[in-house]
Amino acid sequence: MYHPLQHFLYSEMEQCSIPPPPPHVLIFPAPGQGHVNSMLKLAELLALAGLKITFLNFEYIHENLFRCSDVQARFDKYPGFQFKTIPNCWPEGRRIGNTSDTLRELLEAMKMQSKPIFKKILVECNITAPINCIIGDMLMGFVYDVASEVGIPAIQFHTISACSVLTFLSIPDVLAAQELPVKGKEDMDQLITKVPGMENFLRRRDLPDFCQEASDPSLLIITKEMRESQALILNTFEELDKEILAQIRTHYPKTYTIGPLHMLLKSRLTSIKKQELYTTSNSIVEVDRSCINWLDKQPKRSVLFVSFGSTTLMTRDQMMEFWHGIVNSKIRFLWVLRPQSITAKDGDDLERFLDEFEVGPKESGYIVRWAPQEEVLGHKATGGFLTHSGWNSTLESIAAGVPMICWPYYGDQQVNSRFVSAVWKVGLDMKDVCDREIVEKMVIDLMVNRKEEFVGSSTRMAEAAKNSVKDGGSSFCNLESLIKDIRLMSM
């Protein structure tokens, strides 16, 4: 809030040629790989602009991040950058967000346990190094409640897609029109008409399961966490989501689109001769880089990259359907198979299952526990991506010009997969299906039968993404506006 003393102090500084101190921004992501990864990229972009950054993580996320990546050495190079931690509010080892019930429990736990601690952290920081702006994950509404209580400007970062944001914002209208809840599986293809701009293609099956099941707004987990805020940040670019963004701006007039974040960061680092800083990841899982050597030996656009993200959980039978479908297609593949990705009664069953796949090189495929995804998608040998349709994965694939087969699992992924196939036309939507014959057909369609079609549309979209992060591009300019507005907040 403006105070006359601030004006006096800054006037005195200007007369004495003393520049004002850099704004201090606190960034707080939700506990998850995709959330931490994208918000760390934003943090680095702001640090490159000379802003002082405090990056707050839950303790177990912080520990894994420091164990599996070089973030400490990388961010030590930025003056004023510091990592802080907040105690875990979730039992160690328990999966987060695999069902609507566990997500609801997590959000409630954060409100009860993390909210008072977060407020204490803000008060302590303001004594020694006052915070001028908070950028919080939209999944954690309590962050904005606390920011309002202590009088610090807050900006929401929606780490999900713009189309999902608009869908969640529209759910109350969908409920009022009685288009939800879904009463039977037979009407899953009925159109949802109350999401502006999506009236002609968004179906009930394209909504997250917790929306399909909701009988009243109190059950809408993510919608409940959304708050009014000074502004909104989205990891997308104007050319990809022009119509959707026009609708979002009726709710959040000040919306900054600064994606694809990984491309924008790479562009900025390249421009200041620090490209070597970009060769690392923000992974909270240990990466196996041996797959890059395997890719180097494969023909151009010949490999299907298979990865279902960091939280997808499937049955042994589902995994076998994917396995047989991919192998029967005779297409080369690189498969990320996490030990935690398969349901099992005990660890021995899981390890025996993994042993059946013989992790390592094969004649036509290669399997790793975790891969450097951005590098894999950007590799010349990668020709397709079988994905869970998480937003980071989807946008990274679009930016790399790699067509997709989408098997969405949870949350915003259902909406993303519909846009991939029906709007952007850069892939195929395989939601609600897990059958080896369909898997085989879609793999062959993507990689052989309709390859030219999908490569053409994906290449055009990748070029638009590339242009958005260039000097003068939409995302480049929106980042400049964001930084300028944060500096104004600090004054």
CSV table of C-alpha atoms in Angstrom, one decimal:
chain,number,residue,atom,x,y,z
A,1,MET,CA,0.0,0.0,0.0
A,2,TYR,CA,1.3,3.5,-0.9
A,3,HIS,CA,2.7,5.6,2.0
A,4,PRO,CA,3.9,9.2,1.8
A,5,LEU,CA,7.2,8.2,3.5
A,6,GLN,CA,7.9,5.8,0.6
A,7,HIS,CA,7.6,8.7,-1.8
A,8,PHE,CA,10.0,10.9,0.3
A,9,LEU,CA,12.5,8.1,0.6
A,10,TYR,CA,12.6,7.3,-3.1
A,11,SER,CA,12.7,11.0,-4.0
A,12,GLU,CA,15.8,11.3,-1.8
A,13,MET,CA,17.4,8.2,-3.4
A,14,GLU,CA,16.8,9.7,-6.9
A,15,GLN,CA,18.4,13.0,-5.9
A,16,CYS,CA,21.4,11.1,-4.5
A,17,SER,CA,21.6,8.8,-7.5
A,18,ILE,CA,21.0,5.8,-5.3
A,19,PRO,CA,18.8,3.2,-7.1
A,20,PRO,CA,16.0,1.8,-5.2
A,21,PRO,CA,16.5,-1.7,-3.8
A,22,PRO,CA,15.3,-4.6,-6.0
A,23,PRO,CA,11.8,-5.9,-5.4
A,24,HIS,CA,11.6,-8.9,-3.1
A,25,VAL,CA,9.3,-11.6,-4.5
A,26,LEU,CA,8.3,-14.7,-2.6
A,27,ILE,CA,7.3,-17.7,-4.8
A,28,PHE,CA,5.4,-20.7,-3.4
A,29,PRO,CA,4.5,-23.7,-5.6
A,30,ALA,CA,2.2,-26.5,-4.7
A,31,PRO,CA,4.0,-29.8,-3.8
A,32,GLY,CA,4.4,-31.5,-7.2
A,33,GLN,CA,7.0,-31.9,-9.9
A,34,GLY,CA,5.1,-29.9,-12.6
A,35,HIS,CA,4.3,-27.1,-10.2
A,36,VAL,CA,7.9,-26.8,-8.8
A,37,ASN,CA,9.5,-27.1,-12.3
A,38,SER,CA,7.5,-24.3,-14.0
A,39,MET,CA,7.6,-21.9,-11.0
A,40,LEU,CA,11.4,-22.4,-10.7
A,41,LYS,CA,11.7,-21.3,-14.3
A,42,LEU,CA,9.7,-18.2,-13.5
A,43,ALA,CA,11.9,-17.6,-10.5
A,44,GLU,CA,15.0,-17.8,-12.6
A,45,LEU,CA,13.6,-15.4,-15.2
A,46,LEU,CA,12.8,-12.9,-12.4
A,47,ALA,CA,16.3,-13.4,-10.9
A,48,LEU,CA,17.8,-12.7,-14.3
A,49,ALA,CA,16.0,-9.4,-14.3
A,50,GLY,CA,17.7,-8.5,-10.9
A,51,LEU,CA,14.8,-9.2,-8.6
A,52,LYS,CA,15.4,-10.7,-5.1
A,53,ILE,CA,13.7,-14.1,-4.9
A,54,THR,CA,12.7,-16.3,-2.0
A,55,PHE,CA,11.6,-19.7,-3.2
A,56,LEU,CA,9.5,-21.5,-0.6
A,57,ASN,CA,9.1,-25.3,-0.8
A,58,PHE,CA,7.7,-28.0,1.4
A,59,GLU,CA,10.6,-29.8,3.1
A,60,TYR,CA,10.4,-33.2,1.3
A,61,ILE,CA,10.1,-31.4,-2.1
A,62,HIS,CA,13.1,-29.3,-1.2
A,63,GLU,CA,15.2,-32.3,-0.1
A,64,ASN,CA,14.4,-34.2,-3.3
A,65,LEU,CA,15.1,-31.2,-5.4
A,66,PHE,CA,18.5,-30.7,-3.9
A,67,ARG,CA,19.3,-34.4,-4.1
A,68,CYS,CA,18.3,-34.9,-7.7
A,69,SER,CA,19.3,-31.6,-9.3
A,70,ASP,CA,22.0,-28.8,-9.1
A,71,VAL,CA,19.6,-26.0,-8.2
A,72,GLN,CA,21.7,-24.9,-5.3
A,73,ALA,CA,24.8,-24.3,-7.4
A,74,ARG,CA,22.7,-22.8,-10.2
A,75,PHE,CA,20.7,-20.3,-8.1
A,76,ASP,CA,23.7,-19.4,-5.9
A,77,LYS,CA,24.8,-17.4,-8.9
A,78,TYR,CA,21.9,-15.0,-8.5
A,79,PRO,CA,22.4,-12.3,-5.8
A,80,GLY,CA,19.6,-12.3,-3.3
A,81,PHE,CA,18.1,-15.7,-4.3
A,82,GLN,CA,17.3,-17.9,-1.4
A,83,PHE,CA,15.5,-21.2,-0.8
A,84,LYS,CA,13.3,-21.5,2.3
A,85,THR,CA,11.2,-24.5,3.5
A,86,ILE,CA,7.9,-25.0,5.2
A,87,PRO,CA,7.2,-28.2,7.2
A,88,ASN,CA,5.5,-31.0,5.4
A,89,CYS,CA,1.7,-31.3,5.9
A,90,TRP,CA,1.4,-34.7,4.3
A,91,PRO,CA,2.6,-38.1,5.5
A,92,GLU,CA,5.9,-39.1,4.0
A,93,GLY,CA,5.6,-41.6,1.2
A,94,ARG,CA,1.9,-41.0,0.6
A,95,ARG,CA,0.9,-40.2,-2.9
A,96,ILE,CA,-0.5,-36.8,-3.6
A,97,GLY,CA,-3.4,-36.0,-6.0
A,98,ASN,CA,-4.1,-39.5,-7.4
A,99,THR,CA,-7.7,-39.2,-6.5
A,100,SER,CA,-10.1,-36.4,-5.7
A,101,ASP,CA,-10.3,-37.6,-2.1
A,102,THR,CA,-6.5,-37.4,-1.6
A,103,LEU,CA,-6.3,-34.0,-3.3
A,104,ARG,CA,-9.1,-32.7,-1.1
A,105,GLU,CA,-7.3,-34.1,2.0
A,106,LEU,CA,-4.1,-32.4,0.9
A,107,LEU,CA,-5.7,-29.0,0.4
A,108,GLU,CA,-7.5,-29.3,3.8
A,109,ALA,CA,-4.2,-30.2,5.5
A,110,MET,CA,-2.4,-27.2,4.0
A,111,LYS,CA,-5.2,-24.9,5.2
A,112,MET,CA,-5.0,-26.3,8.7
A,113,GLN,CA,-1.3,-26.8,9.1
A,114,SER,CA,0.5,-24.7,6.5
A,115,LYS,CA,-1.5,-21.5,6.6
A,116,PRO,CA,-0.5,-20.3,10.1
A,117,ILE,CA,3.2,-21.3,9.5
A,118,PHE,CA,3.1,-19.4,6.2
A,119,LYS,CA,1.8,-16.3,7.9
A,120,LYS,CA,4.6,-16.5,10.4
A,121,ILE,CA,7.2,-16.9,7.7
A,122,LEU,CA,5.9,-13.7,6.0
A,123,VAL,CA,5.9,-11.7,9.2
A,124,GLU,CA,9.5,-12.8,10.0
A,125,CYS,CA,10.6,-12.0,6.4
A,126,ASN,CA,9.1,-8.5,6.6
A,127,ILE,CA,11.2,-7.7,9.7
A,128,THR,CA,14.5,-8.4,8.0
A,129,ALA,CA,13.8,-8.3,4.2
A,130,PRO,CA,10.3,-7.0,3.4
A,131,ILE,CA,8.4,-8.9,0.7
A,132,ASN,CA,6.9,-6.7,-2.0
A,133,CYS,CA,5.0,-9.4,-3.9
A,134,ILE,CA,3.9,-13.0,-3.5
A,135,ILE,CA,3.5,-15.3,-6.5
A,136,GLY,CA,1.6,-18.4,-5.3
A,137,ASP,CA,0.3,-21.5,-6.9
A,138,MET,CA,-3.4,-21.2,-7.6
A,139,LEU,CA,-4.0,-24.6,-6.1
A,140,MET,CA,-3.3,-23.1,-2.7
A,141,GLY,CA,-6.0,-20.6,-1.9
A,142,PHE,CA,-4.7,-20.0,1.6
A,143,VAL,CA,-1.6,-18.2,0.2
A,144,TYR,CA,-3.8,-15.4,-1.1
A,145,ASP,CA,-5.9,-15.3,2.1
A,146,VAL,CA,-2.7,-14.8,4.1
A,147,ALA,CA,-1.3,-12.2,1.6
A,148,SER,CA,-4.5,-10.2,2.0
A,149,GLU,CA,-4.4,-10.4,5.8
A,150,VAL,CA,-0.8,-9.1,6.0
A,151,GLY,CA,-1.2,-6.6,3.1
A,152,ILE,CA,1.2,-7.9,0.5
A,153,PRO,CA,0.2,-7.8,-3.2
A,154,ALA,CA,-0.3,-11.3,-4.6
A,155,ILE,CA,-0.2,-12.7,-8.1
A,156,GLN,CA,-1.7,-16.1,-9.0
A,157,PHE,CA,0.3,-18.5,-11.1
A,158,HIS,CA,-1.9,-21.1,-12.7
A,159,THR,CA,0.5,-24.0,-13.6
A,160,ILE,CA,-2.3,-25.7,-15.5
A,161,SER,CA,-3.5,-24.8,-19.0
A,162,ALA,CA,-5.5,-21.8,-20.0
A,163,CYS,CA,-8.4,-24.0,-21.3
A,164,SER,CA,-8.5,-25.7,-17.9
A,165,VAL,CA,-8.5,-22.4,-16.0
A,166,LEU,CA,-11.5,-21.2,-18.0
A,167,THR,CA,-13.3,-24.6,-17.6
A,168,PHE,CA,-12.9,-24.4,-13.8
A,169,LEU,CA,-14.0,-20.8,-13.7
A,170,SER,CA,-17.2,-21.8,-15.7
A,171,ILE,CA,-18.2,-24.8,-13.5
A,172,PRO,CA,-20.7,-22.8,-11.4
A,173,ASP,CA,-22.5,-21.9,-14.6
A,174,VAL,CA,-22.4,-25.5,-15.8
A,175,LEU,CA,-23.9,-26.6,-12.5
A,176,ALA,CA,-26.6,-23.9,-12.7
A,177,ALA,CA,-27.5,-25.2,-16.2
A,178,GLN,CA,-27.8,-28.7,-14.8
A,179,GLU,CA,-25.2,-30.0,-17.2
A,180,LEU,CA,-23.5,-31.6,-14.2
A,181,PRO,CA,-23.3,-34.0,-12.4
A,182,VAL,CA,-23.1,-36.9,-14.9
A,183,LYS,CA,-25.9,-39.3,-14.1
A,184,GLY,CA,-24.8,-42.2,-16.3
A,185,LYS,CA,-21.9,-43.3,-18.5
A,186,GLU,CA,-24.1,-43.4,-21.5
A,187,ASP,CA,-24.3,-39.6,-21.9
A,188,MET,CA,-20.6,-38.9,-21.6
A,189,ASP,CA,-20.5,-37.5,-25.1
A,190,GLN,CA,-23.1,-34.8,-24.4
A,191,LEU,CA,-21.7,-31.3,-25.0
A,192,ILE,CA,-21.1,-28.9,-22.2
A,193,THR,CA,-22.5,-25.6,-23.4
A,194,LYS,CA,-21.6,-23.2,-20.6
A,195,VAL,CA,-17.9,-22.9,-21.0
A,196,PRO,CA,-17.5,-19.9,-23.4
A,197,GLY,CA,-15.7,-20.7,-26.6
A,198,MET,CA,-16.0,-24.5,-26.1
A,199,GLU,CA,-19.7,-25.0,-26.7
A,200,ASN,CA,-19.2,-27.0,-29.9
A,201,PHE,CA,-16.6,-29.6,-28.8
A,202,LEU,CA,-16.2,-29.9,-25.0
A,203,ARG,CA,-17.9,-33.1,-23.8
A,204,ARG,CA,-18.8,-34.4,-20.3
A,205,ARG,CA,-16.0,-36.9,-20.7
A,206,ASP,CA,-13.5,-34.1,-21.2
A,207,LEU,CA,-14.1,-32.7,-17.7
A,208,PRO,CA,-12.0,-33.8,-14.7
A,209,ASP,CA,-13.6,-36.7,-12.8
A,210,PHE,CA,-14.2,-34.5,-9.7
A,211,CYS,CA,-16.3,-32.2,-11.8
A,212,GLN,CA,-18.2,-35.0,-13.4
A,213,GLU,CA,-19.1,-36.3,-9.9
A,214,ALA,CA,-19.9,-33.0,-8.3
A,215,SER,CA,-23.5,-32.4,-7.2
A,216,ASP,CA,-22.9,-28.9,-5.7
A,217,PRO,CA,-20.1,-26.3,-5.9
A,218,SER,CA,-18.7,-27.2,-2.4
A,219,LEU,CA,-17.3,-30.4,-4.0
A,220,LEU,CA,-15.4,-28.6,-6.7
A,221,ILE,CA,-11.9,-28.9,-5.3
A,222,ILE,CA,-9.9,-26.6,-7.6
A,223,THR,CA,-12.6,-24.1,-8.2
A,224,LYS,CA,-12.8,-23.5,-4.4
A,225,GLU,CA,-9.1,-22.6,-4.3
A,226,MET,CA,-9.3,-19.8,-6.9
A,227,ARG,CA,-9.1,-16.3,-5.5
A,228,GLU,CA,-9.3,-12.8,-6.8
A,229,SER,CA,-5.8,-11.4,-7.1
A,230,GLN,CA,-3.9,-8.4,-8.6
A,231,ALA,CA,-3.0,-10.4,-11.6
A,232,LEU,CA,-2.7,-13.9,-13.2
A,233,ILE,CA,0.3,-15.6,-14.7
A,234,LEU,CA,-0.2,-18.4,-17.3
A,235,ASN,CA,2.4,-20.7,-18.8
A,236,THR,CA,1.1,-20.4,-22.4
A,237,PHE,CA,1.4,-18.0,-25.4
A,238,GLU,CA,-1.1,-15.7,-27.0
A,239,GLU,CA,-1.1,-17.4,-30.4
A,240,LEU,CA,-2.0,-20.8,-28.8
A,241,ASP,CA,-4.9,-19.7,-26.6
A,242,LYS,CA,-6.1,-16.4,-28.1
A,243,GLU,CA,-9.9,-17.0,-27.8
A,244,ILE,CA,-9.6,-18.7,-24.4
A,245,LEU,CA,-7.5,-15.8,-23.0
A,246,ALA,CA,-10.1,-13.3,-24.1
A,247,GLN,CA,-12.6,-15.1,-21.9
A,248,ILE,CA,-10.2,-15.4,-19.0
A,249,ARG,CA,-9.5,-11.7,-19.1
A,250,THR,CA,-13.1,-11.0,-18.3
A,251,HIS,CA,-12.3,-12.5,-14.9
A,252,TYR,CA,-8.6,-11.4,-14.6
A,253,PRO,CA,-8.0,-8.3,-16.8
A,254,LYS,CA,-4.3,-8.3,-15.9
A,255,THR,CA,-3.3,-11.7,-17.3
A,256,TYR,CA,0.4,-12.3,-18.2
A,257,THR,CA,1.1,-15.1,-20.7
A,258,ILE,CA,4.8,-15.9,-20.5
A,259,GLY,CA,5.1,-19.4,-22.0
A,260,PRO,CA,6.5,-21.7,-23.0
A,261,LEU,CA,8.5,-20.9,-19.9
A,262,HIS,CA,11.3,-23.3,-20.7
A,263,MET,CA,11.8,-21.7,-24.1
A,264,LEU,CA,11.6,-18.2,-22.8
A,265,LEU,CA,14.2,-19.0,-20.1
A,266,LYS,CA,16.5,-20.6,-22.7
A,267,SER,CA,16.1,-17.6,-25.0
A,268,ARG,CA,17.0,-15.2,-22.1
A,269,LEU,CA,20.0,-17.2,-21.0
A,270,THR,CA,21.2,-17.5,-24.6
A,271,SER,CA,20.9,-13.7,-25.1
A,272,ILE,CA,23.3,-13.1,-22.1
A,273,LYS,CA,25.8,-15.8,-23.1
A,274,LYS,CA,24.8,-18.1,-20.2
A,275,GLN,CA,23.4,-21.0,-22.2
A,276,GLU,CA,25.4,-23.5,-20.1
A,277,LEU,CA,23.1,-22.6,-17.1
A,278,TYR,CA,20.1,-24.1,-19.0
A,279,THR,CA,21.6,-27.6,-19.4
A,280,THR,CA,20.3,-28.7,-16.0
A,281,SER,CA,16.8,-29.7,-14.8
A,282,ASN,CA,14.5,-28.9,-11.9
A,283,SER,CA,13.7,-32.5,-11.3
A,284,ILE,CA,12.7,-33.9,-7.9
A,285,VAL,CA,13.3,-37.4,-9.3
A,286,GLU,CA,16.7,-38.8,-10.3
A,287,VAL,CA,17.2,-38.6,-14.0
A,288,ASP,CA,18.7,-41.4,-16.1
A,289,ARG,CA,20.5,-39.7,-19.0
A,290,SER,CA,21.6,-43.0,-20.7
A,291,CYS,CA,18.5,-42.8,-22.9
A,292,ILE,CA,20.0,-39.8,-24.7
A,293,ASN,CA,22.9,-42.0,-25.9
A,294,TRP,CA,20.3,-44.5,-27.1
A,295,LEU,CA,18.3,-41.8,-28.9
A,296,ASP,CA,21.5,-40.6,-30.7
A,297,LYS,CA,21.6,-43.9,-32.5
A,298,GLN,CA,18.0,-43.9,-33.8
A,299,PRO,CA,16.8,-42.5,-37.1
A,300,LYS,CA,15.1,-39.1,-37.3
A,301,ARG,CA,11.5,-39.0,-35.9
A,302,SER,CA,11.5,-42.7,-35.5
A,303,VAL,CA,11.0,-43.0,-31.7
A,304,LEU,CA,7.8,-42.9,-29.7
A,305,PHE,CA,8.5,-41.3,-26.2
A,306,VAL,CA,6.2,-42.8,-23.6
A,307,SER,CA,5.8,-41.1,-20.2
A,308,PHE,CA,2.8,-40.7,-18.0
A,309,GLY,CA,4.2,-38.1,-15.6
A,310,SER,CA,5.1,-38.1,-12.0
A,311,THR,CA,1.8,-39.1,-10.4
A,312,THR,CA,-0.2,-41.3,-12.8
A,313,LEU,CA,-1.1,-44.7,-11.3
A,314,MET,CA,-2.3,-47.6,-13.4
A,315,THR,CA,-3.0,-51.2,-12.9
A,316,ARG,CA,-0.8,-54.1,-14.1
A,317,ASP,CA,-3.5,-55.0,-16.7
A,318,GLN,CA,-3.5,-51.4,-18.1
A,319,MET,CA,0.3,-51.4,-18.3
A,320,MET,CA,0.2,-54.7,-20.2
A,321,GLU,CA,-2.3,-53.3,-22.7
A,322,PHE,CA,0.1,-50.4,-23.4
A,323,TRP,CA,3.0,-52.8,-23.6
A,324,HIS,CA,1.5,-55.1,-26.1
A,325,GLY,CA,0.0,-52.3,-28.1
A,326,ILE,CA,3.3,-50.5,-28.4
A,327,VAL,CA,5.4,-53.6,-29.1
A,328,ASN,CA,2.9,-54.8,-31.7
A,329,SER,CA,3.1,-51.5,-33.6
A,330,LYS,CA,6.8,-52.3,-34.4
A,331,ILE,CA,7.6,-48.6,-33.6
A,332,ARG,CA,10.8,-47.8,-31.7
A,333,PHE,CA,10.1,-46.5,-28.2
A,334,LEU,CA,11.6,-44.9,-25.2
A,335,TRP,CA,9.5,-45.6,-22.1
A,336,VAL,CA,9.7,-43.9,-18.7
A,337,LEU,CA,8.5,-46.5,-16.3
A,338,ARG,CA,8.5,-45.2,-12.7
A,339,PRO,CA,8.5,-47.8,-9.9
A,340,GLN,CA,5.6,-46.0,-8.3
A,341,SER,CA,3.5,-46.0,-11.5
A,342,ILE,CA,1.9,-49.4,-11.0
A,343,THR,CA,-0.6,-50.5,-8.4
A,344,ALA,CA,0.7,-53.4,-6.4
A,345,LYS,CA,0.0,-55.1,-3.1
A,346,ASP,CA,3.6,-54.9,-2.1
A,347,GLY,CA,6.9,-53.8,-3.3
A,348,ASP,CA,8.1,-57.3,-4.3
A,349,ASP,CA,5.2,-57.7,-6.8
A,350,LEU,CA,6.1,-54.3,-8.2
A,351,GLU,CA,9.8,-55.1,-8.6
A,352,ARG,CA,9.0,-58.5,-10.2
A,353,PHE,CA,6.8,-56.7,-12.7
A,354,LEU,CA,9.6,-54.2,-13.5
A,355,ASP,CA,12.1,-57.0,-13.9
A,356,GLU,CA,9.9,-58.4,-16.7
A,357,PHE,CA,10.7,-55.4,-18.8
A,358,GLU,CA,14.4,-55.7,-18.4
A,359,VAL,CA,15.2,-52.1,-17.8
A,360,GLY,CA,17.9,-51.1,-20.3
A,361,PRO,CA,18.6,-51.4,-24.1
A,362,LYS,CA,16.6,-53.6,-26.3
A,363,GLU,CA,16.4,-54.1,-30.1
A,364,SER,CA,13.5,-51.7,-30.6
A,365,GLY,CA,13.1,-49.9,-27.3
A,366,TYR,CA,14.7,-48.5,-24.2
A,367,ILE,CA,13.2,-48.2,-20.7
A,368,VAL,CA,14.3,-45.9,-17.9
A,369,ARG,CA,12.9,-44.9,-14.5
A,370,TRP,CA,13.0,-41.2,-15.3
A,371,ALA,CA,14.2,-39.2,-18.3
A,372,PRO,CA,15.3,-35.6,-19.1
A,373,GLN,CA,12.0,-34.9,-20.8
A,374,GLU,CA,12.7,-31.5,-22.4
A,375,GLU,CA,15.9,-32.9,-23.9
A,376,VAL,CA,14.1,-36.0,-25.1
A,377,LEU,CA,11.3,-34.1,-26.8
A,378,GLY,CA,13.8,-31.8,-28.4
A,379,HIS,CA,15.8,-34.7,-29.8
A,380,LYS,CA,15.8,-35.3,-33.6
A,381,ALA,CA,15.0,-39.0,-33.1
A,382,THR,CA,11.7,-38.3,-31.2
A,383,GLY,CA,8.7,-38.5,-33.5
A,384,GLY,CA,5.8,-38.9,-31.1
A,385,PHE,CA,4.8,-38.6,-27.4
A,386,LEU,CA,2.4,-40.9,-25.6
A,387,THR,CA,1.5,-38.7,-22.6
A,388,HIS,CA,-0.8,-38.3,-19.7
A,389,SER,CA,-1.5,-34.7,-20.9
A,390,GLY,CA,-0.1,-32.8,-17.9
A,391,TRP,CA,0.3,-29.2,-18.9
A,392,ASN,CA,4.1,-29.0,-18.7
A,393,SER,CA,4.3,-32.2,-20.9
A,394,THR,CA,1.7,-30.9,-23.4
A,395,LEU,CA,3.3,-27.5,-23.8
A,396,GLU,CA,6.9,-28.9,-24.0
A,397,SER,CA,5.6,-31.3,-26.8
A,398,ILE,CA,3.9,-28.4,-28.6
A,399,ALA,CA,7.1,-26.3,-28.3
A,400,ALA,CA,9.2,-29.1,-29.7
A,401,GLY,CA,6.8,-29.8,-32.6
A,402,VAL,CA,6.2,-33.4,-31.4
A,403,PRO,CA,2.7,-34.9,-32.1
A,404,MET,CA,0.9,-36.6,-29.1
A,405,ILE,CA,-1.2,-39.5,-28.2
A,406,CYS,CA,-3.1,-38.4,-25.0
A,407,TRP,CA,-4.1,-40.8,-22.2
A,408,PRO,CA,-5.2,-38.3,-19.6
A,409,TYR,CA,-5.3,-39.4,-16.0
A,410,TYR,CA,-6.5,-36.6,-13.7
A,411,GLY,CA,-7.3,-33.0,-13.1
A,412,ASP,CA,-6.7,-30.6,-16.1
A,413,GLN,CA,-5.4,-33.5,-18.3
A,414,GLN,CA,-8.8,-34.4,-19.7
A,415,VAL,CA,-9.4,-30.9,-21.0
A,416,ASN,CA,-5.8,-30.7,-22.3
A,417,SER,CA,-6.2,-33.9,-24.3
A,418,ARG,CA,-9.4,-32.6,-26.0
A,419,PHE,CA,-7.7,-29.4,-27.1
A,420,VAL,CA,-4.7,-31.4,-28.5
A,421,SER,CA,-7.0,-33.4,-30.8
A,422,ALA,CA,-10.0,-31.2,-31.5
A,423,VAL,CA,-8.6,-27.6,-31.4
A,424,TRP,CA,-4.8,-27.6,-31.9
A,425,LYS,CA,-4.9,-30.8,-34.0
A,426,VAL,CA,-1.5,-31.9,-32.9
A,427,GLY,CA,-2.4,-35.4,-31.8
A,428,LEU,CA,-4.9,-38.0,-30.8
A,429,ASP,CA,-7.1,-38.3,-27.7
A,430,MET,CA,-7.3,-41.8,-26.2
A,431,LYS,CA,-9.1,-41.0,-23.0
A,432,ASP,CA,-11.3,-43.6,-21.3
A,433,VAL,CA,-9.7,-46.4,-23.4
A,434,CYS,CA,-6.9,-48.8,-22.5
A,435,ASP,CA,-6.9,-51.6,-25.2
A,436,ARG,CA,-3.9,-53.0,-26.9
A,437,GLU,CA,-5.5,-52.9,-30.4
A,438,ILE,CA,-6.5,-49.3,-30.0
A,439,VAL,CA,-3.0,-48.4,-28.7
A,440,GLU,CA,-1.4,-50.2,-31.6
A,441,LYS,CA,-3.6,-48.4,-34.2
A,442,MET,CA,-3.1,-45.0,-32.7
A,443,VAL,CA,0.7,-45.4,-32.5
A,444,ILE,CA,0.8,-46.4,-36.2
A,445,ASP,CA,-1.5,-43.6,-37.1
A,446,LEU,CA,0.6,-41.0,-35.3
A,447,MET,CA,4.0,-42.3,-36.4
A,448,VAL,CA,3.2,-43.7,-39.9
A,449,ASN,CA,-0.3,-43.3,-41.5
A,450,ARG,CA,-1.0,-39.7,-40.5
A,451,LYS,CA,2.6,-38.7,-39.8
A,452,GLU,CA,2.8,-35.9,-42.4
A,453,GLU,CA,-0.5,-34.4,-41.2
A,454,PHE,CA,0.5,-34.3,-37.6
A,455,VAL,CA,4.1,-33.2,-38.2
A,456,GLY,CA,2.8,-30.3,-40.4
A,457,SER,CA,0.4,-29.0,-37.7
A,458,SER,CA,2.9,-29.5,-34.9
A,459,THR,CA,5.7,-27.8,-36.8
A,460,ARG,CA,3.5,-24.7,-37.4
A,461,MET,CA,2.6,-24.6,-33.7
A,462,ALA,CA,6.2,-25.0,-32.6
A,463,GLU,CA,7.2,-22.1,-34.8
A,464,ALA,CA,4.5,-19.9,-33.2
A,465,ALA,CA,5.9,-20.8,-29.8
A,466,LYS,CA,9.4,-20.0,-30.9
A,467,ASN,CA,8.3,-16.6,-32.2
A,468,SER,CA,6.5,-15.8,-28.9
A,469,VAL,CA,9.7,-15.8,-26.9
A,470,LYS,CA,11.8,-13.8,-29.3
A,471,ASP,CA,12.6,-10.2,-28.6
A,472,GLY,CA,9.3,-8.4,-29.4
A,473,GLY,CA,7.2,-11.6,-29.2
A,474,SER,CA,4.1,-11.8,-27.1
A,475,SER,CA,5.6,-13.8,-24.2
A,476,PHE,CA,8.8,-11.8,-24.3
A,477,CYS,CA,6.8,-8.5,-23.9
A,478,ASN,CA,4.4,-9.9,-21.3
A,479,LEU,CA,7.4,-10.9,-19.1
A,480,GLU,CA,8.7,-7.4,-19.4
A,481,SER,CA,5.3,-6.0,-18.4
A,482,LEU,CA,5.2,-8.4,-15.4
A,483,ILE,CA,8.6,-7.4,-14.2
A,484,LYS,CA,7.8,-3.7,-14.6
A,485,ASP,CA,4.5,-4.1,-12.7
A,486,ILE,CA,6.3,-6.0,-9.8
A,487,ARG,CA,8.8,-3.1,-9.6
A,488,LEU,CA,5.9,-0.6,-9.4
A,489,MET,CA,4.3,-2.8,-6.6
A,490,SER,CA,7.6,-2.4,-4.6
A,491,MET,CA,7.4,1.4,-4.8
